CSV table of C-alpha atoms in Angstrom, one decimal:
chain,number,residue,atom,x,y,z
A,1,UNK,CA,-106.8,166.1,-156.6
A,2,UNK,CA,-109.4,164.0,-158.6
A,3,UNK,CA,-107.7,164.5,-161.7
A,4,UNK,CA,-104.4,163.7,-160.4
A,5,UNK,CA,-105.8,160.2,-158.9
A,6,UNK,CA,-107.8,159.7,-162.1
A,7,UNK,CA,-104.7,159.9,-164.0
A,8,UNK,CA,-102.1,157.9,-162.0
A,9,UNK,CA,-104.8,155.5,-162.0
A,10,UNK,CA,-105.2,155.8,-165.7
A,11,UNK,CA,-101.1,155.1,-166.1
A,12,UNK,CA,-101.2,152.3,-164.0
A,13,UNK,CA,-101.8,149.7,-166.4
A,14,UNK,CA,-100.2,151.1,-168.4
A,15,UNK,CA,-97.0,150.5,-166.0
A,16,UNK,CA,-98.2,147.1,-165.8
A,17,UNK,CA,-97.9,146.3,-168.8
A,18,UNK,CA,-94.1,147.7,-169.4
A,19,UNK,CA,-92.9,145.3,-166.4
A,20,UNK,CA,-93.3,142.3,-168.4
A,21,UNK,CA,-91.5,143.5,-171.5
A,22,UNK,CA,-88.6,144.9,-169.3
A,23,UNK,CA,-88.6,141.5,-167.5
A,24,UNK,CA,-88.5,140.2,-171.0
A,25,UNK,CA,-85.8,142.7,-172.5
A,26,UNK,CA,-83.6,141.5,-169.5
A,27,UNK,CA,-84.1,137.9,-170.1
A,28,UNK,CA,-83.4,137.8,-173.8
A,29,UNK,CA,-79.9,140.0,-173.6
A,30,UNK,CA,-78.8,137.8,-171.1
A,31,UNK,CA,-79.6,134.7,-173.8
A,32,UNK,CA,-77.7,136.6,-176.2
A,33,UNK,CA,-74.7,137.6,-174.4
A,34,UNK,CA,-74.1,134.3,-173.6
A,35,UNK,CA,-74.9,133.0,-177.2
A,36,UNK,CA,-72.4,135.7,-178.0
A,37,UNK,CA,-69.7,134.6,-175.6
A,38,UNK,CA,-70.4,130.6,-177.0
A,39,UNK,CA,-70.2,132.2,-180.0
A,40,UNK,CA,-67.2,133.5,-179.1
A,41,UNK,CA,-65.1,130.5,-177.4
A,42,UNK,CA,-66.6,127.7,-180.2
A,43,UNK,CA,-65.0,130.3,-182.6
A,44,UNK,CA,-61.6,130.4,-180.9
A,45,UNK,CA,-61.6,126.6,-181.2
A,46,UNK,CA,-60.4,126.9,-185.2
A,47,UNK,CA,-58.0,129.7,-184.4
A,48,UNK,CA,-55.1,126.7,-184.6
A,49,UNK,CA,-55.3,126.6,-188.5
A,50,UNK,CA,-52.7,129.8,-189.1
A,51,UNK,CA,-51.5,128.3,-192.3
A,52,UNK,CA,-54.6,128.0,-193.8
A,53,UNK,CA,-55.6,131.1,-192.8
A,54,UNK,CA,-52.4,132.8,-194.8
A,55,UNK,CA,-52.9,130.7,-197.8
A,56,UNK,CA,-56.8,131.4,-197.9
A,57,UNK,CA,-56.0,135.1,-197.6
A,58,UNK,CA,-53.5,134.6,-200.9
A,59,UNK,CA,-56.7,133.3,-202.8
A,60,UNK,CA,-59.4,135.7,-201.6
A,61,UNK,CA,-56.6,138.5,-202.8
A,62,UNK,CA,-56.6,136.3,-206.4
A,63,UNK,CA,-60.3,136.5,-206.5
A,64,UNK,CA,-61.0,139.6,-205.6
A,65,UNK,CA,-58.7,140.9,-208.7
A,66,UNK,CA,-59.7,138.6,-211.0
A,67,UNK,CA,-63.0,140.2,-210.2
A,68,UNK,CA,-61.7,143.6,-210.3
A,69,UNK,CA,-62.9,144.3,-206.7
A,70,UNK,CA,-59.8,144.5,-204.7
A,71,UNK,CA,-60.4,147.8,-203.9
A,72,UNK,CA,-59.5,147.5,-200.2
A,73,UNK,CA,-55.5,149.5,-200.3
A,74,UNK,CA,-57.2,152.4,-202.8
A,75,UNK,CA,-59.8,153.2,-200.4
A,76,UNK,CA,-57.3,153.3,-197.7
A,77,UNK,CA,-55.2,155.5,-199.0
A,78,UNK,CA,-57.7,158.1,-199.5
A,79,UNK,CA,-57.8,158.4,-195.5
A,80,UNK,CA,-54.6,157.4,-194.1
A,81,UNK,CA,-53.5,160.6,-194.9
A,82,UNK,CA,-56.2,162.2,-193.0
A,83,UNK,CA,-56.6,161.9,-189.1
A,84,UNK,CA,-60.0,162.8,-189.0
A,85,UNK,CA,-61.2,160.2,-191.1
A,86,UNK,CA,-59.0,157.1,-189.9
A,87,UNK,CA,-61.1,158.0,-186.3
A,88,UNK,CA,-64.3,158.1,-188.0
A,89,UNK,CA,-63.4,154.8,-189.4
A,90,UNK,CA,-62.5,153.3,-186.2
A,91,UNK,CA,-64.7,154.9,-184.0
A,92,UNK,CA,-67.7,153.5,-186.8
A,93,UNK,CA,-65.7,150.0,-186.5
A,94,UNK,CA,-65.9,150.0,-182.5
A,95,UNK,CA,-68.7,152.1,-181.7
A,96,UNK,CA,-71.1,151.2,-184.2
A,97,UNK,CA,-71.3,147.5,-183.9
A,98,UNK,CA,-71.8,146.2,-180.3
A,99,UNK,CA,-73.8,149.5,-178.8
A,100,UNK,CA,-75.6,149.3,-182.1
A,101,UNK,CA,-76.5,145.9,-181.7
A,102,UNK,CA,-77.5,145.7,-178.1
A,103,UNK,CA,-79.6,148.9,-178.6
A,104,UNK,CA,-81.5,148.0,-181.5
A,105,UNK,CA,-82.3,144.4,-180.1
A,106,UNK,CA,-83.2,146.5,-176.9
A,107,UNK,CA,-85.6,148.7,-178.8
A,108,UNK,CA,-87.4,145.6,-180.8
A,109,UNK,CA,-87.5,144.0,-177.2
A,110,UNK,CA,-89.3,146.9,-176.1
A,111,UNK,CA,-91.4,148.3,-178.7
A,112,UNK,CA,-91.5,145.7,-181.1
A,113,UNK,CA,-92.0,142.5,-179.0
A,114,UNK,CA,-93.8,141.2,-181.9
A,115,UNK,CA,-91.0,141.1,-184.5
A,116,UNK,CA,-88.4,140.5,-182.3
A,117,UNK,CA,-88.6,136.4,-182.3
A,118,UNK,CA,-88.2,136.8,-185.9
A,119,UNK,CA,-85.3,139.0,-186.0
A,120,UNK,CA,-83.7,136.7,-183.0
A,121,UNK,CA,-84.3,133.7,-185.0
A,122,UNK,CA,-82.2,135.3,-187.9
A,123,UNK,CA,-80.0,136.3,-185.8
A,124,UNK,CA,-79.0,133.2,-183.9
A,125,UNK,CA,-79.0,131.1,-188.0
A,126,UNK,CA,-76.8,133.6,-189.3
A,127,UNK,CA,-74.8,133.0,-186.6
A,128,UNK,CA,-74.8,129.2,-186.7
A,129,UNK,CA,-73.7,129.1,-190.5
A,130,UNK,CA,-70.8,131.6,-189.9
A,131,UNK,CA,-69.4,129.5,-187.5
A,132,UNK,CA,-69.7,126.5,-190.2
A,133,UNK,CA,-67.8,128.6,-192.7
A,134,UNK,CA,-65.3,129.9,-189.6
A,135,UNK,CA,-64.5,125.9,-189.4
A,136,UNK,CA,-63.9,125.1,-192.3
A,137,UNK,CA,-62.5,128.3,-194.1
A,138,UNK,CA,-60.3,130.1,-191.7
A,139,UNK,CA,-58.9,133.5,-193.0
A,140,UNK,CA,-56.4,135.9,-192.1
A,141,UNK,CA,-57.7,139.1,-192.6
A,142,UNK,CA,-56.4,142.1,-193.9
A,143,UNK,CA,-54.2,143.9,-191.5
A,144,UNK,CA,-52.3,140.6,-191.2
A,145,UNK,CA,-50.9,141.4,-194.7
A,146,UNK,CA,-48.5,144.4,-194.5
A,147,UNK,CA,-46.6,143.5,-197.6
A,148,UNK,CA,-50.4,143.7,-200.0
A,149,UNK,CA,-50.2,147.5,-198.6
A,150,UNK,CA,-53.1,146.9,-195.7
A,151,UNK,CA,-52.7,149.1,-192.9
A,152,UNK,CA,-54.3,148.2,-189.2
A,153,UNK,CA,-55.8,151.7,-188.3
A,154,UNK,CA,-57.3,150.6,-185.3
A,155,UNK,CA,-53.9,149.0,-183.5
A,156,UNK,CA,-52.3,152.0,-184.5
A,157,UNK,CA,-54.7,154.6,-183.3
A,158,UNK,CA,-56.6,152.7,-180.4
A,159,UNK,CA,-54.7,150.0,-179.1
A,160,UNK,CA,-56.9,149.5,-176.4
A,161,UNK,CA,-59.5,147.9,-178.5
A,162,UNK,CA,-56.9,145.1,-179.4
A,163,UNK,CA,-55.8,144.5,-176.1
A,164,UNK,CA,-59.9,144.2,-175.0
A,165,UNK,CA,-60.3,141.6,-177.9
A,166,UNK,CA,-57.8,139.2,-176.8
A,167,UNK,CA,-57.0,136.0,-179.4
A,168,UNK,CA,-57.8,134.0,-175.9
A,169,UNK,CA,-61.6,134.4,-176.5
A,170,UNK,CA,-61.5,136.1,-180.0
A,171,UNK,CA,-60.4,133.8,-183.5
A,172,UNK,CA,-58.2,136.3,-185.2
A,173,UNK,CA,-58.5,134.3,-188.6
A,174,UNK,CA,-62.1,134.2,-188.6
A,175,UNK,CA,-62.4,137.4,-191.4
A,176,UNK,CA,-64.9,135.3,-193.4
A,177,UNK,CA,-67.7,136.4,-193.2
A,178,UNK,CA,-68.0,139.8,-191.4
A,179,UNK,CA,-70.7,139.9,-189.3
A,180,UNK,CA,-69.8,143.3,-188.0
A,181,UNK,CA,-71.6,144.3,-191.4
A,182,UNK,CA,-73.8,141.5,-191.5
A,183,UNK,CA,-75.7,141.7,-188.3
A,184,UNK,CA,-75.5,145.5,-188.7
A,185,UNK,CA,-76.8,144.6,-192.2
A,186,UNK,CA,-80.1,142.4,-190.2
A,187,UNK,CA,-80.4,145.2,-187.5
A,188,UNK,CA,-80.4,148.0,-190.5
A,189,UNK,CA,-83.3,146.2,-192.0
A,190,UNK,CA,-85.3,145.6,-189.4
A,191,UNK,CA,-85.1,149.7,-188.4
A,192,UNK,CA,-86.2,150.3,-191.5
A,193,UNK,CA,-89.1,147.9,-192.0
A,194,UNK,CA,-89.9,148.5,-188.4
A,195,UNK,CA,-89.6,152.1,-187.2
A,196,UNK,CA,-92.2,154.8,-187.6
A,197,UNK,CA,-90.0,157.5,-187.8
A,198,UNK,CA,-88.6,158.9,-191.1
A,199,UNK,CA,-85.3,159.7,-189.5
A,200,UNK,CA,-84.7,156.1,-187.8
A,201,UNK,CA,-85.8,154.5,-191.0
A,202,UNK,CA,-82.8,156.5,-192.6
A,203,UNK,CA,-80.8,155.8,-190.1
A,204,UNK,CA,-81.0,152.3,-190.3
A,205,UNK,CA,-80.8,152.3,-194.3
A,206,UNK,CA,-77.0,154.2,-193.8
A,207,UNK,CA,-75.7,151.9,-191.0
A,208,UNK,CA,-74.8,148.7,-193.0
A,209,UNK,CA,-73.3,151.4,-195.4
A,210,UNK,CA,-70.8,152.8,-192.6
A,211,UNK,CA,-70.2,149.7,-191.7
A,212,UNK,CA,-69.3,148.2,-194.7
A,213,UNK,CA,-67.0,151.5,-195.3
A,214,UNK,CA,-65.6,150.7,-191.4
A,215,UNK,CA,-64.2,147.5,-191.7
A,216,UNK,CA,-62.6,148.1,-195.5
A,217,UNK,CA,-60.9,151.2,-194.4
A,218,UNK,CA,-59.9,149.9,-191.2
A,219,UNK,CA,-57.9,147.0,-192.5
A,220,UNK,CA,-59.7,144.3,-190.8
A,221,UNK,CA,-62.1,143.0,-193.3
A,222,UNK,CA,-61.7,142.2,-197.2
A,223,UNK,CA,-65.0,143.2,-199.6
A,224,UNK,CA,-66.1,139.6,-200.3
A,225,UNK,CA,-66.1,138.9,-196.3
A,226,UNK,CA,-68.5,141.8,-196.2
A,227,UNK,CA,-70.5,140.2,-199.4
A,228,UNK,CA,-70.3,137.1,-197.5
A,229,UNK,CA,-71.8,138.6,-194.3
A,230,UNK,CA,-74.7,139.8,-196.0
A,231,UNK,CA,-74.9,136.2,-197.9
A,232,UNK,CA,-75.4,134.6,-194.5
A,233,UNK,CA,-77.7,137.4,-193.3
A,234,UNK,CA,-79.9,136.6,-195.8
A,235,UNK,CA,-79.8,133.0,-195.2
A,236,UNK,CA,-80.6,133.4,-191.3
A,237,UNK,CA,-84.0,135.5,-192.8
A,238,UNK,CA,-85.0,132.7,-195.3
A,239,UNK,CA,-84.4,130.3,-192.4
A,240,UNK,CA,-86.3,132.4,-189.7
A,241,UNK,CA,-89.3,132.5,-192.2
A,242,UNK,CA,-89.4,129.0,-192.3
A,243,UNK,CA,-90.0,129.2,-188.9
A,244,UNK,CA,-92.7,131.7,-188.9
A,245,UNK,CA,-94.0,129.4,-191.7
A,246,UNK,CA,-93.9,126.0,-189.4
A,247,UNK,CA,-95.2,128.3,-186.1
A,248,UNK,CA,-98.6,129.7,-188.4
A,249,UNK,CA,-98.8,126.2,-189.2
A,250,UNK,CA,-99.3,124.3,-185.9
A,251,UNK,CA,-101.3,127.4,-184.7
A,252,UNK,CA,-103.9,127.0,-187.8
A,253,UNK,CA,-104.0,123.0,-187.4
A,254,UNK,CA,-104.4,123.8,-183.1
A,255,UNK,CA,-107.0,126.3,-183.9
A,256,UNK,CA,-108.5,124.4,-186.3
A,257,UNK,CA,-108.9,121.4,-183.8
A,258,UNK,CA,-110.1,123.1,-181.2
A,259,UNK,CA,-113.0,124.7,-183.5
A,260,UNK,CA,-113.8,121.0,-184.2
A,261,UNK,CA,-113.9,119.6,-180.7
A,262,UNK,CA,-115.8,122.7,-179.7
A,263,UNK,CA,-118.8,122.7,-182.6
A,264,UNK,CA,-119.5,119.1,-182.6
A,265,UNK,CA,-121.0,119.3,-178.9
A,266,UNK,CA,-122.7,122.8,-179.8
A,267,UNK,CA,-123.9,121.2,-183.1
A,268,UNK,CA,-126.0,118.2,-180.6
A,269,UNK,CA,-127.3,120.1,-178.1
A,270,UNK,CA,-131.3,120.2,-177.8
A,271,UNK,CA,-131.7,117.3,-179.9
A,272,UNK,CA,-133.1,114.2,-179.0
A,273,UNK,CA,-131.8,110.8,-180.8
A,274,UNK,CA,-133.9,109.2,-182.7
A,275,UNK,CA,-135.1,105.3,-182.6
A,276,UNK,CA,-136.7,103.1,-184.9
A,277,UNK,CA,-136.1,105.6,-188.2
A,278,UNK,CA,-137.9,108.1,-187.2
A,279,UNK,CA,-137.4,112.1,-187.1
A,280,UNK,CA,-135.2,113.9,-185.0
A,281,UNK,CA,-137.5,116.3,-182.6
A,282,UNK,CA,-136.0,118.8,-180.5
A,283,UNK,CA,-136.0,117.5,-177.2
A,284,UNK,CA,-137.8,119.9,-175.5
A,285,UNK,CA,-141.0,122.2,-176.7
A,286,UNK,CA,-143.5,124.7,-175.3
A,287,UNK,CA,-146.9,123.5,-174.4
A,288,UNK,CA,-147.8,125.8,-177.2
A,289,UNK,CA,-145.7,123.8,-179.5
A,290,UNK,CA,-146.7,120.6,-178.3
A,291,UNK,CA,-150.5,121.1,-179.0
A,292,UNK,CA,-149.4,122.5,-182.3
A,293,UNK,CA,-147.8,119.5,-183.5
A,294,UNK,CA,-151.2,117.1,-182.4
């Protein structure tokens, strides 16, 4: 019975200690589901610009074979053929983005509540400059364009996705860039810089490479909208280091302030002020030192 007390009692702070970080975890998915949902509706504000879209489509296509990286209809036909894989690629496309993301930001919530600002930070930039380039680049992407030989894998094998993305709250002509594989791209990274375990660190080296395999095969993205993504990605990091940068910073200049304002006191105390020129002499003394110094 002692042990058993001594040991609940023992796991008590410890249970103290999660409530705050769960309190926390809840508090920062709710701020990013509804920067995700903003996200969402500011992007579906340029989904009026269908002719640009088309033509800007057109050119990507130009530049991606001048280049000799319009690869996108080659890899496809390697798996439209097969069943299995056209679900691998959708199921990757659908499953691997959104209850990726929530997870991992879940996990760095939770055991990483360190990092996490820094990975939010990125996050949230990478987000801000895609919606930039969403304004003033709209693109149509892939499965929009039969006649290039694109095929929409997903609307033909899981139409119920589609319908669940609806064009009222979703910017169909926003292919550039993909942040399916760029914020798998950030998540991947911070797995691997992040996790202890050899397995998880592996894990989140491959995801950026399914995804980036997911939304070519799948029709919905072209390669330099995935090149893109990563762009920005790396972008929101420089910009979230700056703000690391600025943070450390203030807290040196505060600290250092504080040292000041708390030394100068300390540095007066026991001494009496002088008059007339003379000496300092501590202010107070022993008998023993008093008779020394006659």
């Amino acid at each position: 019975m002692a042990s058993d007390t001594m040991s609940r009692r023992a796991l008590a702070p410890r249970r103290a200690a999660r409530k705050p970080r769960v309190v926390m975890a809840v508090r920062e998915i709710a701020f990013l589901v509804a920067a995700a949902l903003a996200y969402s509706l500011v992007r579906g504000v340029t989904s009026d610009r269908v002719d640009a879209a088309f033509r800007n489509a057109e050119d990507v296509i130009s530049f991606e074979k001048s280049l000799g990286i319009h690869v996108e209809t080659e890899l496809q036909g390697l798996i439209l053929d097969h069943g299995w894989a056209v679900d691998l690629a959708n199921g990757f496309y659908i499953y691997g983005y959104w209850p990726v993301f929530v997870l991992t930001l879940i996990w760095l919530i939770v055991r990483r509540p360190v990092a996490y600002p820094f990975y939010r930070n990125a996050l949230l930039a990478s987000g801000a400059l895609s919606l930039v380039i969403f304004a003033l680049y709209p693109l149509a992407p892939p499965r929009f364009l039969p006649w290039h030989g694109f095929v929409d894998t997903v609307t033909l094998e899981a139409t119920t996705y589609r319908e669940m993305n609806s064009p009222t709250f979703v910017n169909e002509y926003a292919a550039m860039p993909s942040l399916h594989f760029g914020w798998i791209l950030l998540l991947g990274i911070a797995l691997v810089a992040l996790a202890r375990h050899f397995v998880v660190r592996i894990i989140g080296a491959v995801m950026p490479v399914l995804m980036f395999a997911a939304i070519v095969l799948t029709g919905n993205h072209y390669v330099v909208d995935a090149l893109v993504g990563g762009a920005v990605v790396v972008a929101g990091l420089g910009i979230a280091v700056t703000i690391e940068r600025v943070k450390r910073g203030r807290a040196v200049r505060a600290a250092i302030a504080d040292a000041r304002e708390n030394v100068a006191p300390a540095g007066d105390e026991g001494v009496a002020p002088a008059s007339d020129g003379a000496s300092t002499i501590p202010a107070q003394r022993s008998p023993g030192n008093l008779s020394q110094v006659r």
